[in-house]
Tab-separated table of C-alpha atoms and ligand atoms in Angstrom:
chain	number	residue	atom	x	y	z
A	399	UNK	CA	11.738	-31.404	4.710
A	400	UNK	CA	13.554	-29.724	7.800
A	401	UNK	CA	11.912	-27.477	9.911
A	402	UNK	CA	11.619	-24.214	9.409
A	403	UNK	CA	10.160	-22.280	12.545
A	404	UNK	CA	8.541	-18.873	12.150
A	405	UNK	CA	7.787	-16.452	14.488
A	406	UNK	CA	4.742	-14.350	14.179
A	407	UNK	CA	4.508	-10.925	16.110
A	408	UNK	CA	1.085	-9.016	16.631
A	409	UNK	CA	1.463	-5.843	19.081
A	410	UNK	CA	-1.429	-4.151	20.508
A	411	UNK	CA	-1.546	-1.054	23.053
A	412	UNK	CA	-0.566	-2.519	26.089
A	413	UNK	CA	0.764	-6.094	25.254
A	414	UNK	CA	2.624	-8.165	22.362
A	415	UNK	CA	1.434	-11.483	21.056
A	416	UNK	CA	3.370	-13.538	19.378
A	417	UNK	CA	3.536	-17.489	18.129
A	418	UNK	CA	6.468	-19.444	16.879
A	419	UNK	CA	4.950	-22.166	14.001
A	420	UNK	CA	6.729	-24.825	12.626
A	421	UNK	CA	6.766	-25.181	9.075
A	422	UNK	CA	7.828	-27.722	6.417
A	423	UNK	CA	6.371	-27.913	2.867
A	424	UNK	CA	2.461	-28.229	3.337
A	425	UNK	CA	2.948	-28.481	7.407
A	426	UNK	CA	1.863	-25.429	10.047
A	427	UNK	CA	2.132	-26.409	13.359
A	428	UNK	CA	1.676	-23.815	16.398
A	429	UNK	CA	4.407	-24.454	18.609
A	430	UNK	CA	4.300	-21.835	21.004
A	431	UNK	CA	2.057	-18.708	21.926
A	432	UNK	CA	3.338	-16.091	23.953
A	433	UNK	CA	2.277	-12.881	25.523
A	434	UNK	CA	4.000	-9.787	27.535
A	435	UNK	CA	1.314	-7.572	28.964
A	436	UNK	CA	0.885	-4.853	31.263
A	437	UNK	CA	3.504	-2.966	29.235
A	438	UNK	CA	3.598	0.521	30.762
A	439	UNK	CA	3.024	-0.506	34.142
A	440	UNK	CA	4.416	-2.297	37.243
A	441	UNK	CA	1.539	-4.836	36.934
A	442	UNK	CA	3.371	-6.739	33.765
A	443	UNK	CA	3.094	-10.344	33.050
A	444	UNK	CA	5.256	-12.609	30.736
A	445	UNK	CA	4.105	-16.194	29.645
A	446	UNK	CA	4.712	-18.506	26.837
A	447	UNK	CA	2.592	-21.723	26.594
A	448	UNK	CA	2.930	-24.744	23.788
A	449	UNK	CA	0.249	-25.735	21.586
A	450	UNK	CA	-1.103	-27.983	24.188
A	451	UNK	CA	-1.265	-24.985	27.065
A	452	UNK	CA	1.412	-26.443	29.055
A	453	UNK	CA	3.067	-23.211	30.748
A	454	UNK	CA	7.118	-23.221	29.622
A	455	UNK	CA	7.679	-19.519	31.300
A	456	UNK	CA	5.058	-17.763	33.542
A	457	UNK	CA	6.537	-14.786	35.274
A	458	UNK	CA	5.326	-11.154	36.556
A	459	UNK	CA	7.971	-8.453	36.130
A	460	UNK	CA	7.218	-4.724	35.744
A	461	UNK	CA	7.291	-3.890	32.283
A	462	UNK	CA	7.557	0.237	31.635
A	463	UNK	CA	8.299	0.220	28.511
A	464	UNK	CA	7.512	-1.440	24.992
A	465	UNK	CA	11.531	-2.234	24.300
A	466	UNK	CA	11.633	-3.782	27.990
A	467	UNK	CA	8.980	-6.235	27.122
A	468	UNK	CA	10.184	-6.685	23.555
A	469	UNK	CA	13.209	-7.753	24.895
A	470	UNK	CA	12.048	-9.927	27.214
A	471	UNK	CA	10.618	-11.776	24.357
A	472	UNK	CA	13.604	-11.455	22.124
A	473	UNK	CA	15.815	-13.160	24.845
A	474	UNK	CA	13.593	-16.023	25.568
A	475	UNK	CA	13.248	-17.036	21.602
A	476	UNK	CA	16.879	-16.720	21.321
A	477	UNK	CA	17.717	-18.755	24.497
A	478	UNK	CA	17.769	-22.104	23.199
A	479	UNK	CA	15.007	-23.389	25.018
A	480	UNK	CA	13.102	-22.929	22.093
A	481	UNK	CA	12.893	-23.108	18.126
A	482	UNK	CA	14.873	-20.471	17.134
A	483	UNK	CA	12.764	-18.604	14.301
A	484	UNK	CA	14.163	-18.420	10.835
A	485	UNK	CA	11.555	-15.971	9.731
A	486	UNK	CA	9.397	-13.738	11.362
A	487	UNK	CA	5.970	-11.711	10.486
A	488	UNK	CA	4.403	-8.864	11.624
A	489	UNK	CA	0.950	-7.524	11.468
A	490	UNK	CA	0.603	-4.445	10.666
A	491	UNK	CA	-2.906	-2.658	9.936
A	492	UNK	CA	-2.373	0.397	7.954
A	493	UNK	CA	1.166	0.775	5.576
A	494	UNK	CA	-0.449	4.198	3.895
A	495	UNK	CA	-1.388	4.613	0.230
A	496	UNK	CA	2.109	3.362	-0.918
A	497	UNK	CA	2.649	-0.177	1.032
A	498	UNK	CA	-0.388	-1.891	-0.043
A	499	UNK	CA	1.175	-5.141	-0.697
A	500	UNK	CA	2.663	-7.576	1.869
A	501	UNK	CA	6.901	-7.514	1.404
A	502	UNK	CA	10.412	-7.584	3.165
A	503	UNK	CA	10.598	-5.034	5.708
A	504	UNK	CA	14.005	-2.739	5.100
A	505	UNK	CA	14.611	0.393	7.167
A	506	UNK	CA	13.479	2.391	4.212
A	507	UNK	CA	9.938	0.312	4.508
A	508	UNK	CA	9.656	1.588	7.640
A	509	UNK	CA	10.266	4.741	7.475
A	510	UNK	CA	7.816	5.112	4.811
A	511	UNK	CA	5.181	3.334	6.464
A	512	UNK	CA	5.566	5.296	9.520
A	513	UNK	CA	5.025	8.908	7.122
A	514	UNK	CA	1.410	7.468	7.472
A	515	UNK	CA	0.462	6.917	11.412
A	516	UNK	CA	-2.131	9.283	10.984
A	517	UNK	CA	-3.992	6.310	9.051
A	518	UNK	CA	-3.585	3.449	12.187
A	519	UNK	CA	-2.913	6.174	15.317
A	520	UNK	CA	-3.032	3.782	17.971
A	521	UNK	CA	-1.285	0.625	16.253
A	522	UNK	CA	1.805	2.139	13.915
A	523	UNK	CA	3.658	4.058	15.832
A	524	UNK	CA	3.913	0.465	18.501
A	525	UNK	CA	4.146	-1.901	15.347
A	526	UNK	CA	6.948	0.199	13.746
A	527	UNK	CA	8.917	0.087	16.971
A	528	UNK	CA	8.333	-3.620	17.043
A	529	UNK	CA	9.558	-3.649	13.420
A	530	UNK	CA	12.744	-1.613	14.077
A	531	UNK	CA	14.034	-3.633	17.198
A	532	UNK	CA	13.424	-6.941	15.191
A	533	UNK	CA	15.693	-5.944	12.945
A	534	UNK	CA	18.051	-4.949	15.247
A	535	UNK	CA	17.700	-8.219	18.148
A	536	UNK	CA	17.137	-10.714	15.188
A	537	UNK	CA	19.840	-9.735	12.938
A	538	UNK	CA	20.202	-11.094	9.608
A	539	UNK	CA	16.589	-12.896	10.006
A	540	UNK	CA	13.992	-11.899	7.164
A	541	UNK	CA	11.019	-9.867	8.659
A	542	UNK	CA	7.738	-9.326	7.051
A	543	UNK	CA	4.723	-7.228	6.757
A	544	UNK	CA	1.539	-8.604	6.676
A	545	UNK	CA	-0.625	-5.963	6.413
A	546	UNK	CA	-4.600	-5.967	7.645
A	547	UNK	CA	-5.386	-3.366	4.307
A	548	UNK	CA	-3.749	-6.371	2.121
A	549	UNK	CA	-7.175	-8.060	1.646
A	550	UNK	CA	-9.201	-4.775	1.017
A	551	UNK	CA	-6.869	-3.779	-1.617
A	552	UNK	CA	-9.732	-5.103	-4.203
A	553	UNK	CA	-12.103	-2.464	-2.782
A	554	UNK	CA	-14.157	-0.966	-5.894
A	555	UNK	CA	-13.447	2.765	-6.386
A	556	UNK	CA	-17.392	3.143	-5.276
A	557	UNK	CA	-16.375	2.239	-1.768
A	558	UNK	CA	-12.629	2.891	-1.683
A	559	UNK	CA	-13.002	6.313	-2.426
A	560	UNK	CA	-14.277	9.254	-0.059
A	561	UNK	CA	-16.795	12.388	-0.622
A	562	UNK	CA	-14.050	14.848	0.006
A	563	UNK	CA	-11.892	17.303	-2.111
A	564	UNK	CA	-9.744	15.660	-4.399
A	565	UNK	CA	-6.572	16.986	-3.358
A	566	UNK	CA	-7.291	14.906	0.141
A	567	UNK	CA	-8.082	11.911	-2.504
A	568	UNK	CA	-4.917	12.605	-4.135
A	569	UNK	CA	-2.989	11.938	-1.139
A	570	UNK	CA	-4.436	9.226	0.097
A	571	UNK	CA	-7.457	10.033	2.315
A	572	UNK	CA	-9.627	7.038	1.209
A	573	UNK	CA	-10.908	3.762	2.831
A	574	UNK	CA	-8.549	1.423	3.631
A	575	UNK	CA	-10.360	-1.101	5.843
A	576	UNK	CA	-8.869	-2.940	8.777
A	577	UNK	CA	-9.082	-6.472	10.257
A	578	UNK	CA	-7.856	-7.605	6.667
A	579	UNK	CA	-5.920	-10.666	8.132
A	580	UNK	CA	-8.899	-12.041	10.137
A	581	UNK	CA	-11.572	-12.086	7.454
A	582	UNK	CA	-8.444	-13.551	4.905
A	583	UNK	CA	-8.428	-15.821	7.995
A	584	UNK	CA	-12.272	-16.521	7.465
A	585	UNK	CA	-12.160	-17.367	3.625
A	586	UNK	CA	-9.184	-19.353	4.160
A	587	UNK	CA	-11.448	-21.317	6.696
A	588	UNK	CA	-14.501	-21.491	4.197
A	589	UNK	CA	-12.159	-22.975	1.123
A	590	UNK	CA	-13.028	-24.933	-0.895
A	591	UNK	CA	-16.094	-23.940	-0.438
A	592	UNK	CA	-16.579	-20.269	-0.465
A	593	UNK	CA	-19.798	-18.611	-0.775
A	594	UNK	CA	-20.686	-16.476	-3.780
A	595	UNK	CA	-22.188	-13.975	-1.299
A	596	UNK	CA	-20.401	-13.870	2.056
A	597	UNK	CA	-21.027	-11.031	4.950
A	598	UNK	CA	-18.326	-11.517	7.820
A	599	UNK	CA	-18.960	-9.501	10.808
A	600	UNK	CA	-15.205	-9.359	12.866
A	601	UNK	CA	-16.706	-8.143	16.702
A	602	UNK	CA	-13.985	-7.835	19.044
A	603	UNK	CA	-12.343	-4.698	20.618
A	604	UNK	CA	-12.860	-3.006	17.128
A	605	UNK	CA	-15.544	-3.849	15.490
A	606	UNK	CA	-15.938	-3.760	11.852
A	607	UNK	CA	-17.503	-5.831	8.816
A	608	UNK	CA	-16.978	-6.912	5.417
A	609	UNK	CA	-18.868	-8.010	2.256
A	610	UNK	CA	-17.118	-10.380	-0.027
A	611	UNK	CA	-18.031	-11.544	-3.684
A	612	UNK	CA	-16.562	-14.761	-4.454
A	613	UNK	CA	-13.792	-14.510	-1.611
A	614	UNK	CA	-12.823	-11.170	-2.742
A	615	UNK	CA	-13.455	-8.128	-0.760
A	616	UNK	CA	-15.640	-5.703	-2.600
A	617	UNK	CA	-16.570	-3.587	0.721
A	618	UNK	CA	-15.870	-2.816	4.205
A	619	UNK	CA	-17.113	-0.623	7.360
A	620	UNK	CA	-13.958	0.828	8.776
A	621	UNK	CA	-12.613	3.659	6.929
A	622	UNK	CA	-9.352	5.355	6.680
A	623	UNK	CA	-8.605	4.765	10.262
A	624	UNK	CA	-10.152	1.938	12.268
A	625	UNK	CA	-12.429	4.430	13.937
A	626	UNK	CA	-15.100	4.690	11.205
A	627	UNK	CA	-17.401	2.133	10.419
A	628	UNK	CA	-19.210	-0.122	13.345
A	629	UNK	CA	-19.506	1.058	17.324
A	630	UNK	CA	-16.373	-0.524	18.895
A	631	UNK	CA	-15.557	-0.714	22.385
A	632	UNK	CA	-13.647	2.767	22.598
A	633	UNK	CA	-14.771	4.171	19.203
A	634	UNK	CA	-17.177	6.044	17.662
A	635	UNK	CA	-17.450	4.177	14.335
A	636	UNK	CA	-18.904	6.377	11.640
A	637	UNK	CA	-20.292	9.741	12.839
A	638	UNK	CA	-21.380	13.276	11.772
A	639	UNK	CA	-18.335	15.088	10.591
A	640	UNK	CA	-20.269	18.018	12.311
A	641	UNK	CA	-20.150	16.395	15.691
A	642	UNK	CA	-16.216	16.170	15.183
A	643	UNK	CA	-16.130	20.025	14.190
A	644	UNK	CA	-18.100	20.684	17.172
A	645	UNK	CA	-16.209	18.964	20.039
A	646	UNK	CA	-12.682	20.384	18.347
A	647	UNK	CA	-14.136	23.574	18.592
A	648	UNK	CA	-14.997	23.032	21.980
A	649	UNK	CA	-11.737	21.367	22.794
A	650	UNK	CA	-9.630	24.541	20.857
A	651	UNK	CA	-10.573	26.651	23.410
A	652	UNK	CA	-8.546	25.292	26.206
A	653	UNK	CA	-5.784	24.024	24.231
A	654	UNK	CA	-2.350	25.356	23.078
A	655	UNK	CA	-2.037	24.540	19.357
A	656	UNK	CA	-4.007	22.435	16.729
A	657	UNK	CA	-1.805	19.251	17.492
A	658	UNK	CA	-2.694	19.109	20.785
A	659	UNK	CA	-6.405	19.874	20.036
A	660	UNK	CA	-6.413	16.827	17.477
A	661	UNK	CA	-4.414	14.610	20.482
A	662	UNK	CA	-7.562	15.275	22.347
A	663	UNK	CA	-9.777	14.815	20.072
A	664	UNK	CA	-8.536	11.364	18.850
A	665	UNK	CA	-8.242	10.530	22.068
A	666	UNK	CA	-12.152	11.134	22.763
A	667	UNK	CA	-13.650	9.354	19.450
A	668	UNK	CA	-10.949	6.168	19.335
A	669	UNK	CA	-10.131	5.857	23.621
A	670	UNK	CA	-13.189	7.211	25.238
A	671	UNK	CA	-16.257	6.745	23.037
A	672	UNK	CA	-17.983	3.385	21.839
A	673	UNK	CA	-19.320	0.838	24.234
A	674	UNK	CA	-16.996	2.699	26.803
A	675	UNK	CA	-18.134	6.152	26.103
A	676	UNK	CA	-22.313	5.152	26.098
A	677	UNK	CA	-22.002	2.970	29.045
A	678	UNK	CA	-19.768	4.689	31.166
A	679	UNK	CA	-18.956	0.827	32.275
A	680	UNK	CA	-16.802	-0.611	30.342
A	681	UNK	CA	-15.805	-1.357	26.706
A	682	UNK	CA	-15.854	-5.061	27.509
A	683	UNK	CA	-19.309	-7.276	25.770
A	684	UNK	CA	-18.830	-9.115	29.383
A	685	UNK	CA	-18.623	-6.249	31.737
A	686	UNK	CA	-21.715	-5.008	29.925
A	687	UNK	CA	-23.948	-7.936	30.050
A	688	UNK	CA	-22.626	-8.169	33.977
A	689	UNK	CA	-23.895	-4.746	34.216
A	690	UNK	CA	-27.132	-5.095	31.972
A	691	UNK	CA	-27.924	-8.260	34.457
A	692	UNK	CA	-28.132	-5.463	36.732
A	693	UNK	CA	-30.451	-3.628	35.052
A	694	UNK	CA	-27.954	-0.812	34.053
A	695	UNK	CA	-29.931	1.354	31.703
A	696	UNK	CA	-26.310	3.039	29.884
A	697	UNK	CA	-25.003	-0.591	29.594
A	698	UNK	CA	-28.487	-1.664	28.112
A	699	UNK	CA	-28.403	0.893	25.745
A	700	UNK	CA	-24.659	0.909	24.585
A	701	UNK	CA	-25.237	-2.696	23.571
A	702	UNK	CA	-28.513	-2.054	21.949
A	703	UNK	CA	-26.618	0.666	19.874
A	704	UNK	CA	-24.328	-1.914	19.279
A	705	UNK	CA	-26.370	-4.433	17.839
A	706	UNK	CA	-28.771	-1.426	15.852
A	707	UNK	CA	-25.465	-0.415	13.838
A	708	UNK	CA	-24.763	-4.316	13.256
A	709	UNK	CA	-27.857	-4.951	12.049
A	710	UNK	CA	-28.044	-2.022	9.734
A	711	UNK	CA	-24.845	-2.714	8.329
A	712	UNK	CA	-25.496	-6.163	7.544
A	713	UNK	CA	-28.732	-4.957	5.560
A	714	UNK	CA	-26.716	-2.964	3.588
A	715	UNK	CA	-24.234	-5.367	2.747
A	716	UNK	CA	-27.185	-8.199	1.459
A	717	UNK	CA	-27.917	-4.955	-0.898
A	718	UNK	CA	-24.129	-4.785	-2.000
A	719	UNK	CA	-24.043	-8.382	-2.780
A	720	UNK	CA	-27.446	-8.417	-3.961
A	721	UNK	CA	-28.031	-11.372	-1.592
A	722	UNK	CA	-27.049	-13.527	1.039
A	723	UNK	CA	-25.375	-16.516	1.212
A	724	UNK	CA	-23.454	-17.045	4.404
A	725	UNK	CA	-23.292	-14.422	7.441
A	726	UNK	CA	-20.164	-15.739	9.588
A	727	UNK	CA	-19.521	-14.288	13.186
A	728	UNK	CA	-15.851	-14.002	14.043
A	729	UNK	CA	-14.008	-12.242	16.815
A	730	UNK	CA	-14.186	-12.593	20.655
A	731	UNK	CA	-17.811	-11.133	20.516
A	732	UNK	CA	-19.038	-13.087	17.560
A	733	UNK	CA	-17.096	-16.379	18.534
A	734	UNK	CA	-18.302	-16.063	22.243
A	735	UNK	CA	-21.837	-13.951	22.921
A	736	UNK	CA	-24.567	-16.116	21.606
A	737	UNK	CA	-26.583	-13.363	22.966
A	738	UNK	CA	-25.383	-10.743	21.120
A	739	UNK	CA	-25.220	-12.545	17.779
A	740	UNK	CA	-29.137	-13.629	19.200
A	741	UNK	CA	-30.071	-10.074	19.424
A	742	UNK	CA	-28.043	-9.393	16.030
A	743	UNK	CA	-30.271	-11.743	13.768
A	744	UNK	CA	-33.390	-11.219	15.354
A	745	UNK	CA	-36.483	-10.188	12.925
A	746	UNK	CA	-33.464	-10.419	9.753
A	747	UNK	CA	-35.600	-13.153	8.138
A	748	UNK	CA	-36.464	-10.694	5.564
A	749	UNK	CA	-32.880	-11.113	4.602
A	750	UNK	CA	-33.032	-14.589	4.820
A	751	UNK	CA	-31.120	-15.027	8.349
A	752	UNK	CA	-32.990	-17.622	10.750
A	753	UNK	CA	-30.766	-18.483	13.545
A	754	UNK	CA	-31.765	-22.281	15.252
A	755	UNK	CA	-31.660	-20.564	18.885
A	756	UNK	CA	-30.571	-24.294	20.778
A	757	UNK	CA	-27.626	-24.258	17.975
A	758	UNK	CA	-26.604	-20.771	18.556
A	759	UNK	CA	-26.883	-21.722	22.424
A	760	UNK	CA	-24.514	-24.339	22.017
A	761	UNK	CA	-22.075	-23.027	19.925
A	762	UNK	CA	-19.318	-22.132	21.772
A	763	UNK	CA	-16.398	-23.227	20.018
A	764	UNK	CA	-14.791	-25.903	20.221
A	765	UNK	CA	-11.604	-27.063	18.352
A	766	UNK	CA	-12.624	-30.529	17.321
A	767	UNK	CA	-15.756	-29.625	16.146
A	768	UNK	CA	-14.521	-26.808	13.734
A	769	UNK	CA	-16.712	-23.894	12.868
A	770	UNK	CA	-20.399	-24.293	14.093
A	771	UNK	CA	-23.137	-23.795	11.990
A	772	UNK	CA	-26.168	-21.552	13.938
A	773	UNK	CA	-28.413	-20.958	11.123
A	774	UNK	CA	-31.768	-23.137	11.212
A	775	UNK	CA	-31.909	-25.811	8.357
A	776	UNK	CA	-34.538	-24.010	6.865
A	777	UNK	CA	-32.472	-20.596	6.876
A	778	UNK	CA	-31.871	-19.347	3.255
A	779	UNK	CA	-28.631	-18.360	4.115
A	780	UNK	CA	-26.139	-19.967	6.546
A	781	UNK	CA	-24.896	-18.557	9.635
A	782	UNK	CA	-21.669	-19.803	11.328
A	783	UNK	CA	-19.533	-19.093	14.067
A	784	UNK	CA	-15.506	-19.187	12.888
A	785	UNK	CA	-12.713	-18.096	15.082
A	786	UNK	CA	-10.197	-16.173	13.114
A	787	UNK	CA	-6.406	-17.871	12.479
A	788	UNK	CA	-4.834	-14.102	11.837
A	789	UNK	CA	-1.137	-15.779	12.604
A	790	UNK	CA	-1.569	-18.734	10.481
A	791	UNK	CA	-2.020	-16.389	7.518
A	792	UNK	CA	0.910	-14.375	8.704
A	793	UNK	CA	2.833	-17.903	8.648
A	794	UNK	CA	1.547	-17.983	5.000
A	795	UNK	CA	2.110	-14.941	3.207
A	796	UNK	CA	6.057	-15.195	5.071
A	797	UNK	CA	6.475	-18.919	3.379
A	798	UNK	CA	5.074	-16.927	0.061
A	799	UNK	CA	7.337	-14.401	0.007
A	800	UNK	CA	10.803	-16.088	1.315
A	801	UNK	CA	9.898	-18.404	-1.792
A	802	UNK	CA	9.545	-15.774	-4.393
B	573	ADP	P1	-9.226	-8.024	20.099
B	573	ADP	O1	-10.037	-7.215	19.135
B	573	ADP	O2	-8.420	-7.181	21.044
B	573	ADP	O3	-8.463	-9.156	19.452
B	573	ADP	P2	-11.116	-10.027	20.989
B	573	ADP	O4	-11.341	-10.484	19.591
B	573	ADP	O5	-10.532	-10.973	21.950
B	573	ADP	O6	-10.299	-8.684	21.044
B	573	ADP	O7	-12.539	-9.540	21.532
B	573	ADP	C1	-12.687	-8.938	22.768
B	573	ADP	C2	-14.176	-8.804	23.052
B	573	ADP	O8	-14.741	-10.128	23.080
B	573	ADP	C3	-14.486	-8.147	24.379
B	573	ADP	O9	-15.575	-7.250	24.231
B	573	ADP	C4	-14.916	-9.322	25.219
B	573	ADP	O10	-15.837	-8.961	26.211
B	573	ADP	C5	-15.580	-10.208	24.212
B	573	ADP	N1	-15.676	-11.571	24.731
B	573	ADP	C6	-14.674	-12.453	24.912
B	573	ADP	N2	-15.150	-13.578	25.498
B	573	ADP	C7	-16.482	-13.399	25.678
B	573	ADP	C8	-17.533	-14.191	26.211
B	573	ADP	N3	-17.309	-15.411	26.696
B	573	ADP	N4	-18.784	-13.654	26.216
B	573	ADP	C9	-19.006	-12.421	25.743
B	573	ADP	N5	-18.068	-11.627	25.216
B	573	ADP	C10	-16.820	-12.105	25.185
């Protein structure tokens, strides 16, 4: 079977990620992973690595803008030196109420998708300028969406749709969900043995969790956006509409128009509120335990909020499922705090969570072993710890679709 490289691309604020795999009938290898970051600064760094971490390019360069360091990566791929990708991917979290399935992008994709930044503020409007230059720096190469909504598209109309006025409803104001691709990642992991009842909690930077019947998604915390649902490190999560109402009102006062009042007030609940915004330290699980070492009361409490949302949400999901089978951890907090997933499952026994503390100690990842098991064998429901593989299901749904 000849080889068949595909790039994957995954932007974020202030960096893109990207990995070339190599691909052949049942085969996925990584090849490369890759990173530009410090986009919008002078401060920017370049690298691409191979599977095994050896360092092929390693460079600092100011980066101002996202097409400077999109570039950058474009003209690396394409100079030889590497697999030159046949197909590439793109995550995507939010395509609106009318790109709900993972497809070809066309210009006309696009420009529908980006009608609905409203729904991903801080991720579309960088992932369809990604999109766009692909197009135009790869030409004639098939892109793809692969969209983090894909997997909650099974959402019951119980938790897919909101309390509001139906004409919101009508045009698409309802809960979409977010990290999609990671907890796709998770069941992937799990097969062929899936749980019946399965709660994945996906901590990282956002912060959100899922129940799943049977390896289909029947609920999820974040919302339309990817500010509802669980504390994050810069966002609220789910909050009293009233408390939004009040701050805009506040905010209207010394503000020009009602776009500019809604800047600033996205700006406070997704950039400046969370972890960040309770702490006043940082929005980083590591920076807080540095500064909760130090007996920082704000930090202390930030992560105790934290971990009080958490554990309410995962009681809520054992009620959804009507059960528990298997509570996985995923995400840089999940994979790496064994203190916060400690402080998590504490006193959930009722639920049928018993962590073995030495196991959870221990846990820290680690390739060869595959996804560790933290529960205590006499824990009625399993707990594990199971990085996600977001680009190898990218790598996936793009081998799907160029064969259909
Ligand atoms: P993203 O959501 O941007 O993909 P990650 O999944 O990498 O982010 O998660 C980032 C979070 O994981 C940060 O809060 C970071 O502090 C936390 N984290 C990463 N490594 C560790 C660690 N060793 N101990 C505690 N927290 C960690």
């Amino acid at each position: 079977m000849p080889s068949f490289p595909v790039l994957v691309l995954n932007s974020g604020s202030s960096s893109i990620k990207f990995s070339v795999y190599e691909t052949g009938g049942e085969e996925r290898t990584r090849l490369l992973e890759g990173e530009a970051e410090g986009i919008g600064t002078d401060q920017g760094k370049f690298h691409i690595n191979d599977a095994n971490g050896a360092k092929h390019i390693e460079q600092a360069q100011p980066l101002p803008t996202l097409a400077t360091a999109f570039a950058l990566v474009a003209d690396a791929l394409k100079s030889g030196k590497f697999p030159v990708p046949q197909a590439i991917g793109h995550r995507m979290v939010a395509g609106g109420p009318t790109v709900v399935e993972n497809q070809r992008i066309t210009p006309a994709l696009i420009d529908e998708m980006e009608r609905y930044t409203a729904f991903a503020p801080l991720h579309t409007p960088i992932a369809i300028f990604i999109m766009r230059e692909s197009l135009r720096l790869f030409p004639g190469l098939p892109n793809f969406v692969c969209l983090d909504t894909w997997f909650h598209r099974t959402l019951p109309a119980t938790a897919r749709e909101l309390p509001i006025p139906q004409e919101y409803s009508e045009i698409g104001v309802r809960r979409y969900g977010a990290h999609g691709i990671s907890y796709e990642s998770i069941v992937y992991q799990l097969q062929p043995n899936v749980p019946e009842k399965l709660v994945v909690a996906h901590l990282g930077n956002g912060c959100s969790i899922s129940a799943i019947r049977n390896g289909v998604c029947i609920d999820t915390s974040m919302g339309l956006t990817p500010t509802g649902g669980l504390i994050s490190g810069t966002r609220t999560g789910d909050i009293d509409p009233g408390v939004l109402l009040f701050i805009l009102r506040k905010i209207a006062k010394t503000t020009q128009n009602a776009s500019e009042a809604a800047d600033k007030l996205e700006t406070a609940v997704a950039k400046q509120a969370g972890l960040l915004g309770v702490s006043g330290v940082s929005n980083d699980m590591r920076d807080l335990r540095a500064a909760i070492a130090q007996d920082n009361v704000r930090a202390r409490l930030a992560v105790d909020q934290f971990v009080y949302t958490i554990r309410k949400w995962i009681g809520a999901y054992v009620a959804v499922l009507d059960g528990l089978d298997m509570l996985v951890f995923t995400g840089g907090i999940g994979v790496y705090s064994s203190e916060t997933r400690a402080e998590i499952c504490s006193g959930l026994e009722a639920l049928g969570i018993v962590l073995d503390s030495e196991r959870n100690q221990t846990s820290k990842y680690d390739q060869a072993r595959g996804a560790a098991i933290i529960s205590a064998v006499n824990s009625p429901a399993i707990v594990r710890v199971i990085p996600p593989a977001e680009d190898l299901m990218i790598v996936n749904h793009v081998l799907r679709l160029l064969a259909n």
